[in-house]
Coordinates of C-alpha atoms and ligand atoms in Angstrom, one line a residue:
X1 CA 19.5 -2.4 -18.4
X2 CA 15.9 -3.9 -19.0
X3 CA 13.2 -1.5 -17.6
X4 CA 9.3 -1.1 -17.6
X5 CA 8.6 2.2 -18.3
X6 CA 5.8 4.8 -19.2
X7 CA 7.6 5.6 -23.0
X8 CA 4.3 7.3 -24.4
X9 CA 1.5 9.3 -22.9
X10 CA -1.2 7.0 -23.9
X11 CA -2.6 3.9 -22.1
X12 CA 0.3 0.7 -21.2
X13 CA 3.5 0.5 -20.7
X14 CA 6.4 -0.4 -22.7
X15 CA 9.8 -3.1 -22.0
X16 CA 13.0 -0.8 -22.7
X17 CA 16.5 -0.2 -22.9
X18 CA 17.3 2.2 -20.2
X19 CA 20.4 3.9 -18.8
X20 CA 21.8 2.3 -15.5
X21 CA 21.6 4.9 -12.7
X22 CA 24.2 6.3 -11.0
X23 CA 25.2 5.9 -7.4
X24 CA 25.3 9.0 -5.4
X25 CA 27.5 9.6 -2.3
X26 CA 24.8 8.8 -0.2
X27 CA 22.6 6.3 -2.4
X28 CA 22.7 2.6 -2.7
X29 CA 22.6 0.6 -5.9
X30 CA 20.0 -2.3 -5.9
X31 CA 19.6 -5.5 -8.0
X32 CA 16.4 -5.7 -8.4
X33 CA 14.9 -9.5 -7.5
X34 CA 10.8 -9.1 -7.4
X35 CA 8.6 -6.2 -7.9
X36 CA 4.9 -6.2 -7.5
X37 CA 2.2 -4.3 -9.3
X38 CA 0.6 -1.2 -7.3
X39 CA -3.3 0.1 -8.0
X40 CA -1.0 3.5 -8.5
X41 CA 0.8 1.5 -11.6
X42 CA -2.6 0.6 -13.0
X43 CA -3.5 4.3 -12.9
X44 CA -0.2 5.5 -14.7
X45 CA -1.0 2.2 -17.1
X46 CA -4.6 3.3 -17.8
X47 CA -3.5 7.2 -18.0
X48 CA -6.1 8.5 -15.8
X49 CA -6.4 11.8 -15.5
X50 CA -3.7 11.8 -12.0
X51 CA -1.3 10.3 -14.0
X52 CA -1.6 12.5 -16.9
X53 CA -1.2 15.7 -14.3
X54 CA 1.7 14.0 -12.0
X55 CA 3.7 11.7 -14.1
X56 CA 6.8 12.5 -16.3
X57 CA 6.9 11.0 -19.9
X58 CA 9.3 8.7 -20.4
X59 CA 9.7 7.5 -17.3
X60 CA 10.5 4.1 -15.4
X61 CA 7.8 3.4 -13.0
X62 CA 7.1 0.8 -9.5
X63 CA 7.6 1.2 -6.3
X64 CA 7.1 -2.2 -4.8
X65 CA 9.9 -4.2 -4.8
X66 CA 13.1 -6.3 -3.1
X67 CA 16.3 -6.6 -4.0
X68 CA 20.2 -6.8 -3.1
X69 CA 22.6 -3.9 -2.5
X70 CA 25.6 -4.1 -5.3
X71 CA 27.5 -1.2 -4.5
X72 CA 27.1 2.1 -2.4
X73 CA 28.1 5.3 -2.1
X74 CA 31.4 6.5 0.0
X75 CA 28.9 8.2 2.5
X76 CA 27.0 5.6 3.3
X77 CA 27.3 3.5 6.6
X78 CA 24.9 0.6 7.9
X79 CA 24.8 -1.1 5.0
X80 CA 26.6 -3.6 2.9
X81 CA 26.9 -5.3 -0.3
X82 CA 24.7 -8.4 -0.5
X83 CA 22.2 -6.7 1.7
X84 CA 18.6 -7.6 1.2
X85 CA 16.7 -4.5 1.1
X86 CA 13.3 -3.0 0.2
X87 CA 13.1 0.4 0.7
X88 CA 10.5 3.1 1.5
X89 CA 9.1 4.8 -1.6
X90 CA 8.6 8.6 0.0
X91 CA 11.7 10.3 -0.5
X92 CA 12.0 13.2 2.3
X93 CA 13.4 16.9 2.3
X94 CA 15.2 16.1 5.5
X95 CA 14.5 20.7 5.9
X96 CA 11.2 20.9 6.5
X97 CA 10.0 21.5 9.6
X98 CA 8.6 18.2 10.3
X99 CA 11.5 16.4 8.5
X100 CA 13.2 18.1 11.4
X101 CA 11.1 17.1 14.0
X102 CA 11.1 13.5 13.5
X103 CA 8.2 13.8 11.9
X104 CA 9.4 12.3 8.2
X105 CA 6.3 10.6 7.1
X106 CA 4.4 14.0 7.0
X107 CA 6.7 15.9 5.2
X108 CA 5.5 18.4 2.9
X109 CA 8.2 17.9 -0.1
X110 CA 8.0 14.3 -0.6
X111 CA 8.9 12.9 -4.0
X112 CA 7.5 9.7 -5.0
X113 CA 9.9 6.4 -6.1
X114 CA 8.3 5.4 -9.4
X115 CA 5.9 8.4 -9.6
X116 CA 8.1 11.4 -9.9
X117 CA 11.4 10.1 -10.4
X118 CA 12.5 6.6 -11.8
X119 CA 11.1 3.5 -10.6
X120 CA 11.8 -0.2 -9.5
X121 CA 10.5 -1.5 -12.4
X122 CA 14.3 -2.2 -13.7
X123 CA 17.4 -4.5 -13.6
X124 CA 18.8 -1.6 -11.1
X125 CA 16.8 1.2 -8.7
X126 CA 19.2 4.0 -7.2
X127 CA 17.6 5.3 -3.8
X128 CA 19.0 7.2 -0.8
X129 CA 19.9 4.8 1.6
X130 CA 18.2 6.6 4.5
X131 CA 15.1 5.0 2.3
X132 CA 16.6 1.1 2.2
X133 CA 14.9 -1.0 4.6
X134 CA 16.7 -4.4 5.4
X135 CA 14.6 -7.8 5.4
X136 CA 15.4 -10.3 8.2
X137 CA 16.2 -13.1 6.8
X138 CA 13.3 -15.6 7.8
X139 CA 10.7 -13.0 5.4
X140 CA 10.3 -14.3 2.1
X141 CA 11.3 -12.3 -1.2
X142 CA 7.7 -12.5 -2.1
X143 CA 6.1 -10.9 1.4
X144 CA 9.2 -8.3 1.1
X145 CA 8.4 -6.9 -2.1
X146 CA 5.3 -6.4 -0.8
X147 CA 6.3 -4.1 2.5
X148 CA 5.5 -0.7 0.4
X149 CA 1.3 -1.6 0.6
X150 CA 2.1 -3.7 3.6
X151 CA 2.8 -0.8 5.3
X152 CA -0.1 1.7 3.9
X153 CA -2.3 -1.3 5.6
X154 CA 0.0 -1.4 8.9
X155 CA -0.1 2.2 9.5
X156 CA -3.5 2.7 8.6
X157 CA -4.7 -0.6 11.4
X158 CA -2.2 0.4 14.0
X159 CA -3.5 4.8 14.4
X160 CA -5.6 3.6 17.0
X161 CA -5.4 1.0 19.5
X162 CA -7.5 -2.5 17.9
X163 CA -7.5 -4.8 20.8
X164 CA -11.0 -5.9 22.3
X165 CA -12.4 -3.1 19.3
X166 CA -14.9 -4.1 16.3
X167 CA -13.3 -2.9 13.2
X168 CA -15.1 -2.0 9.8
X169 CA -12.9 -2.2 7.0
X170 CA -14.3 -0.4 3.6
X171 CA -13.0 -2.2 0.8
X172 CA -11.1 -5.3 0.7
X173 CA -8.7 -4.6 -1.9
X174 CA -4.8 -5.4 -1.1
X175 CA -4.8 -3.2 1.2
X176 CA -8.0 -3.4 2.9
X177 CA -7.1 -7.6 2.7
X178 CA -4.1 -7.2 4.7
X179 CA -5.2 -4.5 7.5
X180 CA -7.7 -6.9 8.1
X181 CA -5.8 -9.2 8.6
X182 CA -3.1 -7.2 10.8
X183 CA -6.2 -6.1 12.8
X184 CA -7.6 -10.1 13.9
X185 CA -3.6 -10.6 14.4
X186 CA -3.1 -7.4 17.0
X187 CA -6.3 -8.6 19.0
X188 CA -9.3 -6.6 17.5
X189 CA -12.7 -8.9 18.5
X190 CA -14.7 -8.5 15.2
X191 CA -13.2 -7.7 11.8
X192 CA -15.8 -7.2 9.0
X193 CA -14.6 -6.1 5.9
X194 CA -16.9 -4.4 2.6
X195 CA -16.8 -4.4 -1.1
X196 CA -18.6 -5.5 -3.9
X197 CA -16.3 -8.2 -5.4
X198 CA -16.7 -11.2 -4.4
X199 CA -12.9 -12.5 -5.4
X200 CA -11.3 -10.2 -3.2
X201 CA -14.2 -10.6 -0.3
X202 CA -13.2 -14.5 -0.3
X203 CA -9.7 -13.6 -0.2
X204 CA -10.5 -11.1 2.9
X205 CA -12.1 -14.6 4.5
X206 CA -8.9 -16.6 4.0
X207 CA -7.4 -14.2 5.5
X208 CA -9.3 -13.8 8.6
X209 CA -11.8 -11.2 8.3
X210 CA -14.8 -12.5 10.7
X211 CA -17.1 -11.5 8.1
X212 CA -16.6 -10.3 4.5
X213 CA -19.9 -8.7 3.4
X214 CA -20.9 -7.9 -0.4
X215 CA -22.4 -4.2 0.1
X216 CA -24.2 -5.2 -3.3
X217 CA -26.7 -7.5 -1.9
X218 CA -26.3 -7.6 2.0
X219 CA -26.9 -4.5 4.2
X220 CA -24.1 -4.3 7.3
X221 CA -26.9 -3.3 9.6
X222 CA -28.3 -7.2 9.1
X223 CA -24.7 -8.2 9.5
X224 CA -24.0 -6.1 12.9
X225 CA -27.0 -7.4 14.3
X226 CA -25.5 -11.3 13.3
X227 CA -22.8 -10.6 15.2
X228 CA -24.4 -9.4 18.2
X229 CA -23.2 -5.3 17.9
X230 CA -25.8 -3.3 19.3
X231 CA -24.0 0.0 18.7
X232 CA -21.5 -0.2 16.2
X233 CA -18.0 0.0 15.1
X234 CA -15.3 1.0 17.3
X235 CA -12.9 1.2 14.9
X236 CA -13.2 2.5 10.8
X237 CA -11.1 2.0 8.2
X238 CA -11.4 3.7 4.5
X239 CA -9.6 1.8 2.5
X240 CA -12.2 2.1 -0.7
X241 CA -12.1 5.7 -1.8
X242 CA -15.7 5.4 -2.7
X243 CA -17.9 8.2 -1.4
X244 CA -21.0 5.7 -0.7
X245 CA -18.7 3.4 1.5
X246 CA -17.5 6.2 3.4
X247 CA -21.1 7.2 4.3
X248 CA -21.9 3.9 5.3
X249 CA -19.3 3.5 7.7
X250 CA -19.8 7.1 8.9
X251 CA -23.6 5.8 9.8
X252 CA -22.6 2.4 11.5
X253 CA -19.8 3.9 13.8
X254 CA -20.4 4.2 17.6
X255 CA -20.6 7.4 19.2
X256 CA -16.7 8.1 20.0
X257 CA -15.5 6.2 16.8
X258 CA -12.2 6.4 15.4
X259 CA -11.7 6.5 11.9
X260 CA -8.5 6.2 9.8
X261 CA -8.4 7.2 6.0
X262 CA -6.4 5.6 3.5
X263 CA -8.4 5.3 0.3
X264 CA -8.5 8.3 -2.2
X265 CA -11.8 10.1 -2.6
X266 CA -12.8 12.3 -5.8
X267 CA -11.9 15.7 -4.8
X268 CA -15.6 16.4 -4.2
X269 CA -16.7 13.8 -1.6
X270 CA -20.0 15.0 0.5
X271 CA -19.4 13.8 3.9
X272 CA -22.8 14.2 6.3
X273 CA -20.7 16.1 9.0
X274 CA -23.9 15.4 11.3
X275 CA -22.7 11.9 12.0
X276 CA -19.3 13.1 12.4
X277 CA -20.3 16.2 15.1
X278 CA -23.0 14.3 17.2
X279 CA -21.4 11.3 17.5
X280 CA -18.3 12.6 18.3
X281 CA -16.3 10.5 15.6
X282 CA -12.2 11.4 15.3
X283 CA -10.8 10.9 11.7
X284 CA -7.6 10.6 10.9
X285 CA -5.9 11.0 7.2
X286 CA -2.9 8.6 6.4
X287 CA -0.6 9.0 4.1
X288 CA 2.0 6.3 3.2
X289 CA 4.5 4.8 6.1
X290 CA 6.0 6.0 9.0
X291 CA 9.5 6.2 8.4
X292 CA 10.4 4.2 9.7
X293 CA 8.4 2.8 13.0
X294 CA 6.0 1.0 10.5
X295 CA 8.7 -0.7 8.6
X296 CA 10.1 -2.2 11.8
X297 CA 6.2 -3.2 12.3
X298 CA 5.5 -5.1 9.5
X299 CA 8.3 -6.8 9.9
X300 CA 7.3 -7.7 13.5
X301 CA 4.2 -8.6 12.7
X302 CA 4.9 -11.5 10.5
X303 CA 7.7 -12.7 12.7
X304 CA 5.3 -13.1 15.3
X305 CA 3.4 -15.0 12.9
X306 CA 1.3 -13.2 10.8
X307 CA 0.5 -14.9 7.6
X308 CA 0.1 -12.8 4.9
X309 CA 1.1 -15.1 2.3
X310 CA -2.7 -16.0 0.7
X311 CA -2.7 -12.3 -0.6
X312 CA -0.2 -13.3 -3.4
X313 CA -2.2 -14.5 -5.8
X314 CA -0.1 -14.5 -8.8
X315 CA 3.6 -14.3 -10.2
X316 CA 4.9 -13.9 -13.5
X317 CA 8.5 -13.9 -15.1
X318 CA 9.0 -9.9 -16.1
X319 CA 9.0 -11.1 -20.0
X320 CA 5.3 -11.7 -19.0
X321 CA 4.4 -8.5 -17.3
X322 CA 1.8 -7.5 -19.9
X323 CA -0.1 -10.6 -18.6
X324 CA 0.4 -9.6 -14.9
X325 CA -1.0 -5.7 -15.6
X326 CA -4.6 -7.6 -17.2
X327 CA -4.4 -9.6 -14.2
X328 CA -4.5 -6.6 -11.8
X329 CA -7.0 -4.8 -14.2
X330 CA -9.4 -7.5 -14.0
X331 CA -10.0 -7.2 -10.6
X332 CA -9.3 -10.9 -9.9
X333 CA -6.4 -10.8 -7.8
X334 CA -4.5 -9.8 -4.8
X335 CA -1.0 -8.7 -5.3
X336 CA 0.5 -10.0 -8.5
X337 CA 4.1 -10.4 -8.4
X338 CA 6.9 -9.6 -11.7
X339 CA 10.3 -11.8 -11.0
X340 CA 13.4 -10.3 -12.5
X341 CA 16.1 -13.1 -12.2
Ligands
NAD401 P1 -8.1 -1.2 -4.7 O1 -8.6 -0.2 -5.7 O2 -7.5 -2.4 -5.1 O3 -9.2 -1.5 -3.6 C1 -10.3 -0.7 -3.4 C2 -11.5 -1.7 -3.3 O4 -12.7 -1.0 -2.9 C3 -11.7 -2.6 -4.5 O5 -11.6 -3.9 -4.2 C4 -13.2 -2.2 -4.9 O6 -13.9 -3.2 -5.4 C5 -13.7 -1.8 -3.5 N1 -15.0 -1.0 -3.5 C6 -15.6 -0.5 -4.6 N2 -16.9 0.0 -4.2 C7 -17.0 -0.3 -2.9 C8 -18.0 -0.1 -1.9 N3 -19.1 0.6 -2.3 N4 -17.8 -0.5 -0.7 C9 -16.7 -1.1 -0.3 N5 -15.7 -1.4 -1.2 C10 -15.8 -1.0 -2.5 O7 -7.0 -0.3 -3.9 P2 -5.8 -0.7 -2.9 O8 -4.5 -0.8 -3.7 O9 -6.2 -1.8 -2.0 O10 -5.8 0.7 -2.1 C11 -6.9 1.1 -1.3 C12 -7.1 2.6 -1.4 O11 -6.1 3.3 -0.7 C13 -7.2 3.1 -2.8 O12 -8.2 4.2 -2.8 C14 -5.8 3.7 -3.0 O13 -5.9 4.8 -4.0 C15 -5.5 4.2 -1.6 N6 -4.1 4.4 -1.3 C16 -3.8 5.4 -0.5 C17 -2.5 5.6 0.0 C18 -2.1 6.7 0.9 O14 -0.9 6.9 1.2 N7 -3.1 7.4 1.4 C19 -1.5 4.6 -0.4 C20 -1.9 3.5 -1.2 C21 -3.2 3.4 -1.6
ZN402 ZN1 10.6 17.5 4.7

C-alpha cells in the first residue's frame, strides 16, 4: 500500500511502498479517506531533537485522520464494516492502575498512533478498536479527520467550567483557534486569544475570539482595560508552549484563576511561583483526550452547532503532500488536509 513515512533520519518525509497491516483479534482495519497534518508531524519532518529521541526509523507516521472499517477482527463487537470511524491516537495498557480505574486518558504506558508505532499516513491504519470512534453521520469527513486536535482543544476548554468566565487563550495556533472557539460556543463572556502571527490571529477572529491580540505590538493590559476587566482572567489557557506567554498570562489572571496546560514548554521553563501562591491560581496539565467523554464532546459540540469549519484552510490530493508539509511550515495556515481517494 501507498504510505508517508519517516524512511531516513534526516529532515522530510518520503511516499513508499509499505506492507498492509494485519488485523488482530481485536483490531479493526481502516481505509483511510482524509488525514490531516499535526505540529507533531512537522516535528518528526524537521527532525527536532524529540523526534530524533522518540521516533523509530522507518516508520509510517499521522495520527489525524478518518476513514471506513473494511474488515475486523473475530473479537470485536460494536462495530461494522462500512463504519465511518476516527479513532483516538493514545493506545492504553488497559493494567495500569488508572487504566483500571476508568481513568484511561492518564495512563502511564500509553503508546502513540503515528509516533511509536505505525501511523495513518497510509492506504490502511490497523488500531484496537476500543480506540475507533464512530462519526455521526451529519459531521463532515473534513471536521472528522480533525477530532484528534479537536479534542486536545475540547478537553483543554472544558477542565473548568467557561460560562459567564473571561478566558485568555495563549497562542492561537489550531488548537488555540478552536478552544476559542469551543469556549464563546459553551457560554464563556470574553474570549481573547494571543500570538504573534497575525494569519492565525485573523483566523482566531473568524472564529469568534472577542479579541485576538498581537503580543508583538499590543500589551493585553491595554486590551483588558478595552474590554472593561478590572481584575483579570478567570479562566487561562496555554496553548503556546512559550515560556514568555506563560508568564504573561500567569500576571493577568485573577486571584482564584484556573489554568489549563496544553502547550509544550522547554524542559526548563521558570515559572514566578509568586503569582501562582498569592493569588491562589489552580493549574492543571492536559494531556491528549479523555477516552472517551471528550470524543462524545466534540461531537456534541458541532451538532449543536459549532462551526469549526474556517479552521481548514487547505487540502491537497496525497500525490501533493510535500506541498501541504511547506504549507504547515510556513506558518500560514490552520489545519491542512491530505485526501487519499
Ligand atoms: P502551534 O505550534 O501551531 O501553535 C502555537 C502558537 O503559539 C503558534 O501559532 C505561535 O505563533 C504561537 N506563539 C508563539 N509565541 C507566542 C507568544 N509569545 N504568545 C502567544 N502565542 C505565541 O501548535 P498547536 O498544534 O496549535 O498546539 C498547541 C500546543 O499544544 C503546542 O505547544 C503543542 O506542542 C501542544 N500540544 C500538546 C498536546 C498535549 O497532549 N499536551 C497535544 C497536542 C499539542
Ligand atoms: Zn494503563
Amino acid at each position: 500500500m501507498k504510505a508517508l513515512s519517516k524512511l531516513k533520519a534526516e529532515t522530510g518525509i518520503w511516499m513508499t511502498d509499505a506492507p498492509k497491516p494485519e488485523v488482530g483479534h481485536n483490531d479493526l482495519l481502516i481505509k483511510i479517506r482524509k488525514t490531516a497534518i499535526c505540529g507533531t508531524d512537522v516535528h518528526i519532518y524537521k527532525w527536532d531533537e524529540w523526534a530524533k529521541k522518540t521516533i523509530p526509523v522507518p516508520m509510517v507516521v499521522g495520527h489525524e485522520y478518518v476513514g471506513e472499517v473494511v474488515d475486523m477482527g473475530q473479537e470485536v463487537r460494536g462495530f461494522n464494516v462500512g463504519d465511518r470511524v476516527s479513532g483516538e491516537g493514545h493506545i492504553t495498557c488497559g493494567h495500569c492502575r488508572n487504566c483500571r480505574a476508568g481513568r484511561v486518558h492518564l495512563c502511564r504506558n500509553t503508546i502513540g498512533v503515528g509516533v511509536n508505532r505505525e501511523g495513518s499516513f497510509a492506504e490502511y491504519l490497523v488500531i484496537p478498536a476500543y480506540n475507533a470512534f464512530k462519526i455521526p453521520d451529519n459531521i463532515s469527513d473534513e471536521l472528522a479527520s480533525i477530532f484528534d486536535p479537536f479534542g486536545n482543544a475540547v478537553h483543554t476548554a472544558l477542565s473548568f467550567d467557561l460560562v459567564g468566565e473571561d478566558v485568555l487563550i495563549t497562542g492561537a495556533g489550531p488548537i488555540g483557534i478552536m478552544a476559542a472557539a469551543v469556549a464563546k460556543h459553551v457560554g464563556a463572556r470574553y474570549v481573547v486569544i494571543t500570538d504573534v502571527n497575525e494569519y492565525r490571529l485573523e483566523l482566531a477572529r473568524k472564529m469568534g475570539a472577542t479579541r485576538a491580540v498581537n503580543v508583538a505590538n499590543e500589551k493585553l493590559e491595554d486590551v483588558m482595560k478595552e474590554l472593561g476587566m478590572t481584575e483579570g482572567f478567570d479562566v487561562g489557557l496555554e496553548m503556546s508552549g512559550v515560556p514568555s506567554a506563560f508568564t504573561n498570562m500567569l500576571s493577568n489572571m485573577n486571584h482564584g484563576g484556573k489554568i489549563a496546560m496544553l502547550g509544550i514548554p522547554p524542559s526548563d521553563m521558570a515559572v514566578d511561583w509568586n503569582q501562582v501562591i498569592f493569588k491562589g491560581l489552580v493549574i492543571k496539565g492536559i494531556y491528549g483526550r479523555e477516552m472517551f467523554e471528550t470524543w462524545y464532546k466534540m461531537a456534541s459540540l458541532i451538532q449543536s452547532g459549532l462551526d469549526l469549519s474556517p479552521i481548514i484552510t487547505h487540502q491537497f490530493p496525497i500525490d501533493e503532500f510535500q506541498q501541504g508539509f511547506d504549507t504547515m511550515l510556513s506558518g500560514q495556515s490552520g489545519k491542512v488536509i491530505l485526501d487519499w481517494c
